[in-house]
Amino acid sequence: MKKLILSCLAGVALCAFGQGGVTPYAPSGDGTEAYPFEVENANHLSWIASMVNSGTDLAGMYFVQTADIDLSTVAQDLGEEGWEPIGGYHYVDGLLTKVGFGGQYDGQGHVVSNLYINRPEADYQGLFGYIKGPVKNLRVENAQVTGKENVAALAAYMFDILLSNCTVTNSVVRSTSHYAAALCGYQAWGSIDGCQVHNVTVDGGGDYIGGITSWCNEGSIANCRVSGGSITGGSLVGGIAGYVYYHGVVERSCVQTAVKGDSSDIGGLVGRISQGSISACFATGAVQGESNVGGLIGRNEASATSDCYATGEVTGTEMTGGFAGYNTYSDGVISRCYSLGKVTGGESDYVGGFIGGLTGGSIVGCYWNTETAGQAEGVGGVSQDGVECIGKTSEELKLPATFAGWDFTQMWRADDAGLNGGYPLLGWYADAPSALPQTNREPSASVLLGQGLLSVRASSPFYRISCYDLQGRLALTQAYPAGVTETTLPINSKFGECYIVAVEGAQGTDCIKAVCR
């Protein structure tokens, strides 16, 4: 039964109503930028949901999360349907209305864990059902979310805002219909930047299924990573996005997980891109589908793709290629890209080591591996106009000299550290680990992260400190051959930023999350 509480937002006429057994009450603060609302428990989150779902979008209000929030007891209190999302479709003054969170939410690197939602016939299911204000620095862990359309662990639907530096880990997202992803169910305009998805199962019951988002409509996705877990659906399925549409941009992002679709337009990075662009991206997971199946892109439609690579095994029946399944329209240009994966197709002629087929556009300065692809031709089909796709051996593809005209100063790097099996890798990734460091040990060290300084103290000697941001990029590293028990190092950190600090000692590595205070 919903409960009316006495706490009301100053200047707003509506009070908050609870959901299930959770009693919502307002956080401390006044919602200004100087004194933001401080969200520290499930009651505060429930208060936000109550305000938004009753028609008050909280636009112009500032929120900061000041503690990790465990929703496991909330799930028990709310019954089998679980958490009621912040935003979505609700009755306001007797009318069914689409309502959304319009404030600014900064998670400050904190976690919302054990989110549980089970509404297989309901749309807009996630921690947030609908956001139209920026959300950043928020982590969702161990979530189980089931819905119909527009389903995700963090935000089911976003409209023309910035979603940045957010992470979803060790979770399951299921939809009984279309538009499902781990991070954001549907992206209408706006930008997703610096977000991560790790060990998440996305099980889509229909089309438009992705790791970061299902459909990127005139938006941008940059500096994002998907690793572990799996992504499955019907058609238009991709590791980053199922569909990128009309001026949509994907750049400096990668996928290291398996992608599978039951039908067409299945890609390791993007299922289909139309009138958009992809640059400086890669995918390494296995990709499986029927038609228009590619290691990086299922269908490249009137779009420009440049400086990318795919290494995963690709399986389809027709229009299947190690890099892209199908390229079409005169604007469909793929340049300075390579593929390494084994390609298995049906009896169709439209199967190739690099691309399954093209009916327009061009392939410029691209390469495929003749030893690993298992295909006699790099390009399937009969049309070879505008094709510059060259087959090379594994050894040749490890030599920068092979890639005529490629930029090995800024865009590409030789794989001197063996991060990519010796094959060229992208400059933005060259100094980043393939995944954030992880350990099951209980930390024996303590970390204090301030603005400009990192301090570490331990009870026993440690020999190296490595600090990574949530994109896996190395912020600093320092070795101590003789071993020390404490140190303070300068770091270019800002208030609210979150880092993973790896402390390497004689007994193993401690990985500690630290938020800059």
Coordinates of C-alpha atoms in Angstrom, one line a residue:
M1 CA 0.0 0.0 0.0
K2 CA 1.4 3.4 -0.9
K3 CA 2.1 5.7 2.0
L4 CA 1.9 9.5 2.1
I5 CA 4.8 11.0 3.9
L6 CA 5.2 14.5 5.2
S7 CA 8.6 15.4 3.6
C8 CA 8.0 17.7 0.6
L9 CA 10.5 19.3 -1.8
A10 CA 10.8 23.0 -1.0
G11 CA 9.1 25.0 -3.7
V12 CA 7.3 22.0 -5.1
A13 CA 3.6 21.3 -4.3
L14 CA 3.7 17.5 -4.5
C15 CA 4.8 15.3 -1.6
A16 CA 6.3 11.8 -2.1
F17 CA 4.5 8.5 -2.2
G18 CA 6.2 5.2 -1.3
Q19 CA 6.4 2.0 -3.2
G20 CA 5.7 -1.3 -1.5
G21 CA 7.3 -1.5 2.0
V22 CA 9.9 1.3 1.3
T23 CA 9.3 4.6 3.0
P24 CA 10.6 7.4 0.9
Y25 CA 11.9 10.6 2.4
A26 CA 13.8 13.5 1.0
P27 CA 17.6 13.6 1.2
S28 CA 19.5 16.3 3.0
G29 CA 20.4 19.4 1.0
D30 CA 18.3 21.9 -1.0
G31 CA 18.9 20.6 -4.5
T32 CA 21.1 23.6 -5.5
E33 CA 24.5 23.1 -7.1
A34 CA 26.1 24.4 -3.9
Y35 CA 24.0 22.2 -1.6
P36 CA 22.8 19.2 -3.7
F37 CA 20.5 16.5 -2.4
E38 CA 22.7 13.8 -0.8
V39 CA 21.4 10.4 -1.7
E40 CA 22.6 7.7 0.6
N41 CA 19.9 5.0 0.9
A42 CA 17.0 3.3 -0.8
N43 CA 14.5 5.6 0.9
H44 CA 16.1 8.6 -0.9
L45 CA 16.0 6.8 -4.3
S46 CA 12.4 5.9 -3.6
W47 CA 11.6 9.6 -2.9
I48 CA 13.1 10.5 -6.2
A49 CA 10.9 7.9 -7.9
S50 CA 7.8 9.1 -6.1
M51 CA 8.4 12.7 -7.1
V52 CA 9.1 11.9 -10.7
N53 CA 6.3 9.3 -11.1
S54 CA 3.7 11.7 -9.7
G55 CA 4.6 14.4 -12.3
T56 CA 7.5 16.5 -10.8
D57 CA 10.5 16.0 -13.0
L58 CA 13.0 17.7 -10.6
A59 CA 14.5 19.7 -13.4
G60 CA 17.2 22.1 -12.3
M61 CA 17.8 20.1 -9.1
Y62 CA 21.2 18.6 -8.3
F63 CA 21.7 15.2 -6.7
V64 CA 24.9 13.5 -5.4
Q65 CA 25.1 9.9 -4.2
T66 CA 27.2 9.8 -1.0
A67 CA 27.2 6.0 -0.2
D68 CA 26.8 2.6 -1.8
I69 CA 23.1 1.5 -1.9
D70 CA 22.0 -2.1 -1.6
L71 CA 18.5 -2.7 -2.9
S72 CA 18.3 -6.4 -1.9
T73 CA 16.0 -5.8 1.1
V74 CA 13.9 -3.4 -1.1
A75 CA 13.3 -6.2 -3.6
Q76 CA 11.9 -8.4 -0.8
D77 CA 9.7 -5.6 0.5
L78 CA 8.3 -4.8 -2.9
G79 CA 7.2 -8.3 -3.8
E80 CA 7.7 -10.2 -7.1
E81 CA 7.6 -7.1 -9.4
G82 CA 10.5 -5.4 -7.5
W83 CA 11.7 -1.9 -7.9
E84 CA 9.4 0.7 -9.5
P85 CA 11.6 2.6 -12.0
I86 CA 12.3 6.4 -11.7
G87 CA 10.2 7.6 -14.7
G88 CA 8.2 5.9 -17.4
Y89 CA 4.5 5.9 -18.0
H90 CA 2.4 6.8 -15.0
Y91 CA -1.0 8.3 -14.3
V92 CA -0.8 12.0 -13.5
D93 CA -4.1 13.8 -12.8
G94 CA -5.9 10.8 -14.2
L95 CA -4.0 10.8 -17.5
L96 CA -1.4 8.3 -18.6
T97 CA 1.7 10.4 -19.0
K98 CA 5.4 9.8 -19.9
V99 CA 7.4 11.2 -17.0
G100 CA 11.1 11.5 -16.6
F101 CA 13.9 12.5 -14.3
G102 CA 15.1 16.0 -15.3
G103 CA 17.6 16.7 -12.5
Q104 CA 21.3 16.2 -12.5
Y105 CA 22.5 13.0 -10.8
D106 CA 26.2 12.4 -9.9
G107 CA 26.8 8.9 -8.4
Q108 CA 30.3 9.9 -7.4
G109 CA 31.5 6.4 -8.2
H110 CA 29.1 4.8 -5.8
V111 CA 27.2 1.6 -6.4
V112 CA 23.5 0.7 -6.6
S113 CA 23.5 -3.1 -6.1
N114 CA 21.0 -5.9 -6.2
L115 CA 18.4 -4.1 -8.3
Y116 CA 15.5 -6.4 -9.0
I117 CA 12.7 -5.8 -11.5
N118 CA 10.3 -8.4 -12.9
R119 CA 7.7 -6.9 -15.2
P120 CA 7.7 -8.9 -18.4
E121 CA 4.7 -7.0 -19.8
A122 CA 5.8 -3.5 -18.9
D123 CA 7.9 -0.9 -20.8
Y124 CA 10.6 1.5 -19.4
Q125 CA 12.1 -0.9 -16.9
G126 CA 15.4 -0.1 -15.2
L127 CA 16.8 1.8 -12.2
F128 CA 15.7 4.9 -14.1
G129 CA 12.8 4.3 -16.5
Y130 CA 13.3 7.6 -18.3
I131 CA 16.0 10.3 -17.9
K132 CA 16.0 13.7 -19.5
G133 CA 18.7 15.1 -17.2
P134 CA 22.4 14.2 -17.1
V135 CA 23.6 11.2 -15.1
K136 CA 27.2 10.5 -14.4
N137 CA 29.7 8.4 -12.2
L138 CA 27.1 5.8 -11.2
R139 CA 27.6 2.1 -11.0
V140 CA 25.0 -0.7 -11.0
E141 CA 26.0 -4.1 -9.9
N142 CA 24.2 -7.5 -9.5
A143 CA 21.0 -6.3 -11.2
Q144 CA 18.2 -8.5 -12.5
V145 CA 15.9 -6.6 -14.7
T146 CA 13.0 -8.1 -16.8
G147 CA 10.7 -5.9 -18.9
K148 CA 9.0 -5.7 -22.3
E149 CA 10.4 -2.8 -24.3
N150 CA 13.0 -0.2 -23.4
V151 CA 14.7 -2.3 -20.8
A152 CA 18.2 -1.8 -19.2
A153 CA 19.9 -2.0 -15.8
L154 CA 20.7 1.7 -15.5
A155 CA 18.4 3.7 -17.7
A156 CA 15.6 2.3 -19.8
Y157 CA 15.3 5.5 -22.0
M158 CA 17.3 8.6 -22.3
F159 CA 16.4 11.8 -24.2
D160 CA 19.0 14.3 -25.4
I161 CA 21.3 14.3 -22.3
L162 CA 24.8 13.1 -21.4
L163 CA 25.2 9.8 -19.7
S164 CA 28.8 9.5 -18.7
N165 CA 31.3 7.4 -16.7
C166 CA 28.7 4.9 -15.7
T167 CA 29.1 1.1 -15.3
V168 CA 26.9 -2.0 -15.2
T169 CA 28.5 -5.2 -13.9
N170 CA 27.6 -8.8 -13.1
S171 CA 23.9 -8.4 -14.1
V172 CA 21.2 -9.9 -16.2
V173 CA 18.8 -7.9 -18.5
R174 CA 15.9 -9.6 -20.2
S175 CA 13.2 -8.2 -22.5
T176 CA 10.2 -10.0 -23.9
S177 CA 10.1 -7.7 -26.9
H178 CA 12.4 -5.0 -28.5
Y179 CA 14.9 -2.4 -27.3
A180 CA 17.0 -3.8 -24.6
A181 CA 20.6 -3.2 -23.5
A182 CA 22.8 -3.5 -20.4
L183 CA 23.3 0.3 -19.9
C184 CA 20.6 2.2 -21.7
G185 CA 17.5 0.7 -23.3
Y186 CA 17.0 3.4 -25.9
Q187 CA 19.1 6.5 -26.7
A188 CA 17.2 9.4 -28.3
W189 CA 19.8 12.0 -29.3
G190 CA 22.3 12.9 -26.5
S191 CA 25.7 11.3 -25.8
I192 CA 27.0 8.3 -23.9
D193 CA 30.6 8.7 -23.0
G194 CA 33.1 6.7 -20.9
C195 CA 30.7 4.0 -19.9
Q196 CA 31.4 0.3 -19.2
V197 CA 29.5 -3.0 -19.2
H198 CA 31.2 -6.0 -17.6
N199 CA 29.9 -9.6 -17.3
V200 CA 26.3 -8.8 -18.2
T201 CA 23.9 -11.1 -19.9
V202 CA 21.5 -9.3 -22.2
D203 CA 18.8 -11.6 -23.4
G204 CA 16.5 -9.9 -25.9
G205 CA 13.2 -11.4 -26.9
G206 CA 12.9 -9.3 -30.0
D207 CA 14.9 -6.9 -32.2
Y208 CA 17.3 -3.9 -31.4
I209 CA 19.5 -5.4 -28.7
G210 CA 22.9 -4.1 -27.6
G211 CA 25.5 -3.8 -24.8
I212 CA 25.5 -0.1 -24.3
T213 CA 22.2 0.8 -26.0
S214 CA 19.7 -0.8 -28.3
W215 CA 19.1 2.1 -30.7
C216 CA 21.3 5.2 -30.9
N217 CA 19.0 7.7 -32.7
E218 CA 21.0 10.7 -33.9
G219 CA 23.3 10.4 -30.8
S220 CA 26.9 9.6 -30.0
I221 CA 28.7 6.9 -28.2
A222 CA 32.4 7.3 -27.3
N223 CA 35.0 5.8 -25.0
C224 CA 32.8 2.8 -24.1
R225 CA 33.6 -0.8 -23.4
V226 CA 31.7 -4.1 -23.2
S227 CA 33.4 -7.2 -21.9
G228 CA 32.4 -10.6 -20.7
G229 CA 28.8 -11.9 -20.5
S230 CA 26.8 -12.3 -23.7
I231 CA 24.3 -10.4 -25.9
T232 CA 21.6 -12.2 -27.8
G233 CA 18.4 -11.2 -29.6
G234 CA 16.5 -11.4 -32.9
S235 CA 17.7 -9.0 -35.5
L236 CA 19.7 -5.8 -35.3
V237 CA 22.0 -7.0 -32.5
G238 CA 25.4 -5.5 -31.6
G239 CA 27.9 -5.4 -28.9
I240 CA 27.7 -1.6 -28.5
A241 CA 24.4 -0.9 -30.2
G242 CA 21.8 -2.9 -32.2
Y243 CA 21.1 0.1 -34.5
V244 CA 22.9 3.4 -35.0
Y245 CA 20.8 5.8 -37.0
Y246 CA 21.1 9.1 -38.9
H247 CA 24.2 11.0 -37.9
G248 CA 24.8 8.6 -35.1
V249 CA 28.5 8.3 -34.1
V250 CA 30.4 5.5 -32.4
E251 CA 34.1 6.2 -31.7
R252 CA 37.0 4.9 -29.5
S253 CA 34.9 2.0 -28.2
C254 CA 35.3 -1.8 -28.0
V255 CA 33.5 -5.0 -27.4
Q256 CA 35.1 -8.2 -25.9
T257 CA 32.1 -10.4 -25.6
A258 CA 30.0 -12.8 -27.8
V259 CA 27.1 -11.5 -29.9
K260 CA 24.3 -13.7 -31.3
G261 CA 21.2 -13.0 -33.2
D262 CA 18.5 -15.2 -34.7
S263 CA 18.0 -13.2 -37.9
S264 CA 19.7 -10.4 -39.8
D265 CA 22.0 -7.4 -39.1
I266 CA 24.2 -8.9 -36.4
G267 CA 27.6 -7.3 -35.6
G268 CA 30.3 -7.5 -33.0
L269 CA 30.1 -3.7 -32.4
V270 CA 27.0 -2.6 -34.3
G271 CA 24.2 -4.6 -35.9
R272 CA 23.3 -1.9 -38.4
I273 CA 24.5 1.7 -39.0
S274 CA 22.6 4.0 -41.3
Q275 CA 23.9 7.4 -42.3
G276 CA 26.3 7.5 -39.4
S277 CA 30.0 6.9 -38.7
I278 CA 32.2 4.6 -36.8
S279 CA 35.9 5.2 -36.0
A280 CA 38.7 3.9 -33.9
C281 CA 36.7 0.9 -32.6
F282 CA 37.3 -2.9 -32.4
A283 CA 35.5 -6.1 -31.5
T284 CA 37.0 -9.4 -30.5
G285 CA 34.1 -11.7 -29.6
A286 CA 32.4 -14.4 -31.6
V287 CA 29.5 -13.2 -33.7
Q288 CA 26.6 -15.5 -34.9
G289 CA 23.5 -14.8 -37.0
E290 CA 21.8 -15.5 -40.3
S291 CA 22.3 -12.8 -42.8
N292 CA 24.2 -9.5 -42.7
V293 CA 26.6 -10.8 -40.1
G294 CA 30.0 -9.2 -39.4
G295 CA 32.8 -9.2 -36.9
L296 CA 32.4 -5.5 -36.4
I297 CA 29.3 -4.5 -38.4
G298 CA 26.3 -6.4 -39.7
R299 CA 25.2 -3.9 -42.2
N300 CA 27.1 -0.7 -43.1
E301 CA 24.4 1.4 -44.8
A302 CA 25.4 4.8 -46.3
S303 CA 27.9 5.2 -43.5
A304 CA 31.6 5.9 -43.1
T305 CA 33.7 3.4 -41.0
S306 CA 37.4 4.0 -40.6
D307 CA 40.4 2.8 -38.5
C308 CA 38.7 -0.3 -36.9
Y309 CA 39.4 -4.0 -36.6
A310 CA 37.6 -7.3 -35.8
T311 CA 39.2 -10.5 -34.6
G312 CA 36.3 -12.8 -33.5
E313 CA 35.0 -15.8 -35.3
V314 CA 31.9 -15.1 -37.5
T315 CA 29.2 -17.5 -38.4
G316 CA 26.2 -16.9 -40.7
T317 CA 24.5 -18.2 -43.8
E318 CA 24.8 -15.3 -46.3
M319 CA 26.2 -11.8 -46.4
T320 CA 28.7 -12.8 -43.8
G321 CA 32.2 -11.4 -43.4
G322 CA 35.1 -11.2 -40.9
F323 CA 34.6 -7.5 -40.6
A324 CA 31.2 -6.6 -42.1
G325 CA 28.3 -8.6 -43.5
Y326 CA 27.0 -6.1 -46.1
N327 CA 28.0 -2.7 -47.4
T328 CA 25.5 -0.6 -49.4
Y329 CA 24.8 2.8 -50.9
S330 CA 27.4 5.1 -52.4
D331 CA 28.1 6.7 -49.0
G332 CA 28.9 3.3 -47.5
V333 CA 32.7 3.6 -47.2
I334 CA 35.0 1.3 -45.1
S335 CA 38.6 2.5 -44.9
R336 CA 41.8 1.5 -43.1
C337 CA 40.3 -1.6 -41.3
Y338 CA 41.3 -5.2 -40.9
S339 CA 39.9 -8.5 -39.8
L340 CA 41.4 -11.7 -38.5
G341 CA 38.6 -14.1 -37.5
K342 CA 37.5 -17.4 -39.0
V343 CA 34.4 -16.9 -41.2
T344 CA 31.8 -19.7 -41.7
G345 CA 29.0 -19.2 -44.1
G346 CA 26.3 -21.3 -45.8
E347 CA 26.3 -22.1 -49.5
S348 CA 25.8 -18.5 -50.5
D349 CA 28.4 -16.8 -52.7
Y350 CA 28.0 -13.8 -50.4
V351 CA 30.6 -14.8 -47.8
G352 CA 34.1 -13.4 -47.5
G353 CA 37.1 -13.2 -45.3
F354 CA 36.5 -9.4 -44.9
I355 CA 33.0 -8.6 -46.1
G356 CA 30.1 -10.8 -47.3
G357 CA 29.0 -8.5 -50.1
L358 CA 28.4 -5.0 -51.3
T359 CA 25.9 -3.4 -53.6
G360 CA 27.4 0.1 -53.4
G361 CA 30.0 2.1 -51.7
S362 CA 33.7 1.3 -51.4
I363 CA 36.4 -0.6 -49.5
V364 CA 39.6 1.4 -49.2
G365 CA 43.0 0.4 -47.8
C366 CA 41.6 -2.7 -45.9
Y367 CA 43.1 -6.1 -45.1
W368 CA 42.1 -9.6 -44.1
N369 CA 44.0 -12.6 -42.8
T370 CA 44.2 -15.3 -45.5
E371 CA 45.4 -17.9 -43.0
T372 CA 42.8 -17.6 -40.3
A373 CA 39.6 -16.6 -42.3
G374 CA 39.1 -20.0 -44.0
Q375 CA 37.8 -18.2 -47.1
A376 CA 39.3 -18.0 -50.5
E377 CA 38.1 -14.4 -51.1
G378 CA 38.2 -11.3 -49.0
V379 CA 34.9 -10.0 -50.6
G380 CA 31.9 -12.2 -51.3
G381 CA 29.5 -11.8 -54.2
V382 CA 30.3 -10.8 -57.7
S383 CA 30.6 -7.0 -57.5
Q384 CA 34.3 -5.9 -57.0
D385 CA 33.9 -2.3 -58.0
G386 CA 35.5 0.1 -55.5
V387 CA 37.2 -2.7 -53.6
E388 CA 40.6 -2.3 -52.2
C389 CA 40.8 -5.2 -49.8
I390 CA 44.1 -7.1 -49.6
G391 CA 44.7 -10.5 -48.2
K392 CA 47.8 -11.0 -46.1
T393 CA 49.3 -13.7 -43.9
S394 CA 49.4 -13.5 -40.1
E395 CA 53.1 -12.5 -40.1
E396 CA 52.5 -9.8 -42.7
L397 CA 49.6 -8.3 -40.7
K398 CA 51.9 -7.9 -37.7
L399 CA 54.2 -5.5 -39.6
P400 CA 53.2 -1.8 -39.6
A401 CA 54.9 -1.5 -43.1
T402 CA 52.1 -3.7 -44.5
F403 CA 49.5 -1.0 -43.9
A404 CA 50.3 1.6 -46.6
G405 CA 49.0 5.0 -45.8
W406 CA 47.9 4.2 -42.2
D407 CA 48.8 6.6 -39.4
F408 CA 51.1 4.8 -37.0
T409 CA 51.9 8.0 -35.1
Q410 CA 48.6 8.9 -33.6
M411 CA 45.8 6.5 -34.7
W412 CA 47.6 3.2 -34.8
R413 CA 50.4 1.6 -32.8
A414 CA 52.6 -1.5 -33.3
D415 CA 51.7 -4.1 -30.7
D416 CA 55.0 -4.1 -28.9
A417 CA 53.5 -5.2 -25.6
G418 CA 51.6 -8.2 -27.1
L419 CA 48.2 -6.9 -26.1
N420 CA 46.7 -7.9 -29.4
G421 CA 48.6 -11.0 -30.4
G422 CA 51.2 -8.8 -32.2
Y423 CA 48.6 -7.2 -34.6
P424 CA 48.2 -3.4 -34.8
L425 CA 46.1 -1.8 -32.1
L426 CA 44.5 1.6 -31.7
G427 CA 46.5 4.3 -30.1
W428 CA 43.8 5.1 -27.5
Y429 CA 43.9 1.5 -26.3
A430 CA 47.6 0.9 -26.5
D431 CA 48.3 2.0 -22.9
A432 CA 45.1 0.6 -21.5
P433 CA 44.7 -3.0 -20.1
S434 CA 42.2 -5.3 -21.8
A435 CA 40.2 -5.2 -18.6
L436 CA 40.3 -3.5 -15.3
P437 CA 42.3 -5.4 -12.7
Q438 CA 40.3 -7.7 -10.5
T439 CA 40.9 -9.8 -7.4
N440 CA 38.9 -11.9 -5.0
R441 CA 41.2 -11.0 -2.1
E442 CA 40.0 -8.8 0.9
P443 CA 42.0 -5.6 0.6
S444 CA 44.9 -5.3 3.1
A445 CA 45.8 -1.8 2.0
S446 CA 43.9 1.5 2.4
V447 CA 43.6 4.2 -0.3
L448 CA 42.9 7.9 0.1
L449 CA 42.3 9.8 -3.2
G450 CA 42.1 13.6 -3.1
Q451 CA 42.3 16.3 -5.7
G452 CA 45.8 15.9 -7.0
L453 CA 47.1 13.3 -4.6
L454 CA 46.9 9.5 -4.1
S455 CA 47.9 8.0 -0.8
V456 CA 48.3 4.3 -0.1
R457 CA 49.1 2.6 3.2
A458 CA 49.4 -1.1 3.9
S459 CA 50.3 -3.4 6.7
S460 CA 52.9 -5.3 4.7
P461 CA 55.2 -4.2 1.9
F462 CA 53.9 -3.6 -1.6
Y463 CA 56.0 -3.2 -4.8
R464 CA 53.9 -1.4 -7.4
I465 CA 50.9 1.0 -7.5
S466 CA 48.8 1.2 -10.7
C467 CA 45.8 3.5 -10.9
Y468 CA 43.1 3.1 -13.6
D469 CA 40.1 5.2 -14.5
L470 CA 36.8 3.3 -15.2
Q471 CA 37.6 3.2 -18.9
G472 CA 40.6 1.0 -18.0
R473 CA 43.1 3.7 -18.9
L474 CA 46.2 3.9 -16.9
A475 CA 46.3 7.1 -14.9
L476 CA 49.6 6.4 -13.1
T477 CA 52.0 3.6 -12.1
Q478 CA 54.9 3.5 -9.8
A479 CA 57.3 0.7 -8.9
Y480 CA 59.0 0.2 -5.5
P481 CA 61.6 -2.6 -6.0
A482 CA 62.6 -2.6 -2.3
G483 CA 59.0 -2.6 -1.1
V484 CA 57.2 0.2 0.9
T485 CA 54.3 0.2 3.3
E486 CA 53.0 3.7 2.4
T487 CA 53.4 6.3 -0.4
T488 CA 51.8 9.5 -1.7
L489 CA 51.8 10.3 -5.4
P490 CA 50.6 13.2 -7.5
I491 CA 47.6 12.4 -9.8
N492 CA 45.5 14.5 -12.1
S493 CA 42.2 13.7 -10.3
K494 CA 39.1 15.8 -9.9
F495 CA 36.4 15.8 -7.3
G496 CA 33.9 12.9 -7.7
E497 CA 36.1 10.9 -10.2
C498 CA 36.4 7.2 -9.5
Y499 CA 39.5 5.1 -9.9
I500 CA 40.6 1.5 -9.4
V501 CA 43.9 1.3 -7.6
A502 CA 45.9 -2.0 -7.9
V503 CA 48.3 -2.5 -5.0
E504 CA 50.7 -5.3 -5.8
G505 CA 52.3 -7.0 -2.8
A506 CA 54.0 -10.3 -2.0
Q507 CA 50.7 -12.1 -1.3
G508 CA 48.9 -10.9 -4.5
T509 CA 47.1 -7.8 -5.8
D510 CA 44.5 -5.7 -3.9
C511 CA 42.1 -3.8 -6.2
I512 CA 40.5 -1.0 -4.4
K513 CA 37.8 1.5 -5.6
A514 CA 38.6 5.1 -4.7
V515 CA 36.5 8.2 -5.2
C516 CA 38.2 11.5 -5.3
R517 CA 37.1 13.7 -2.4

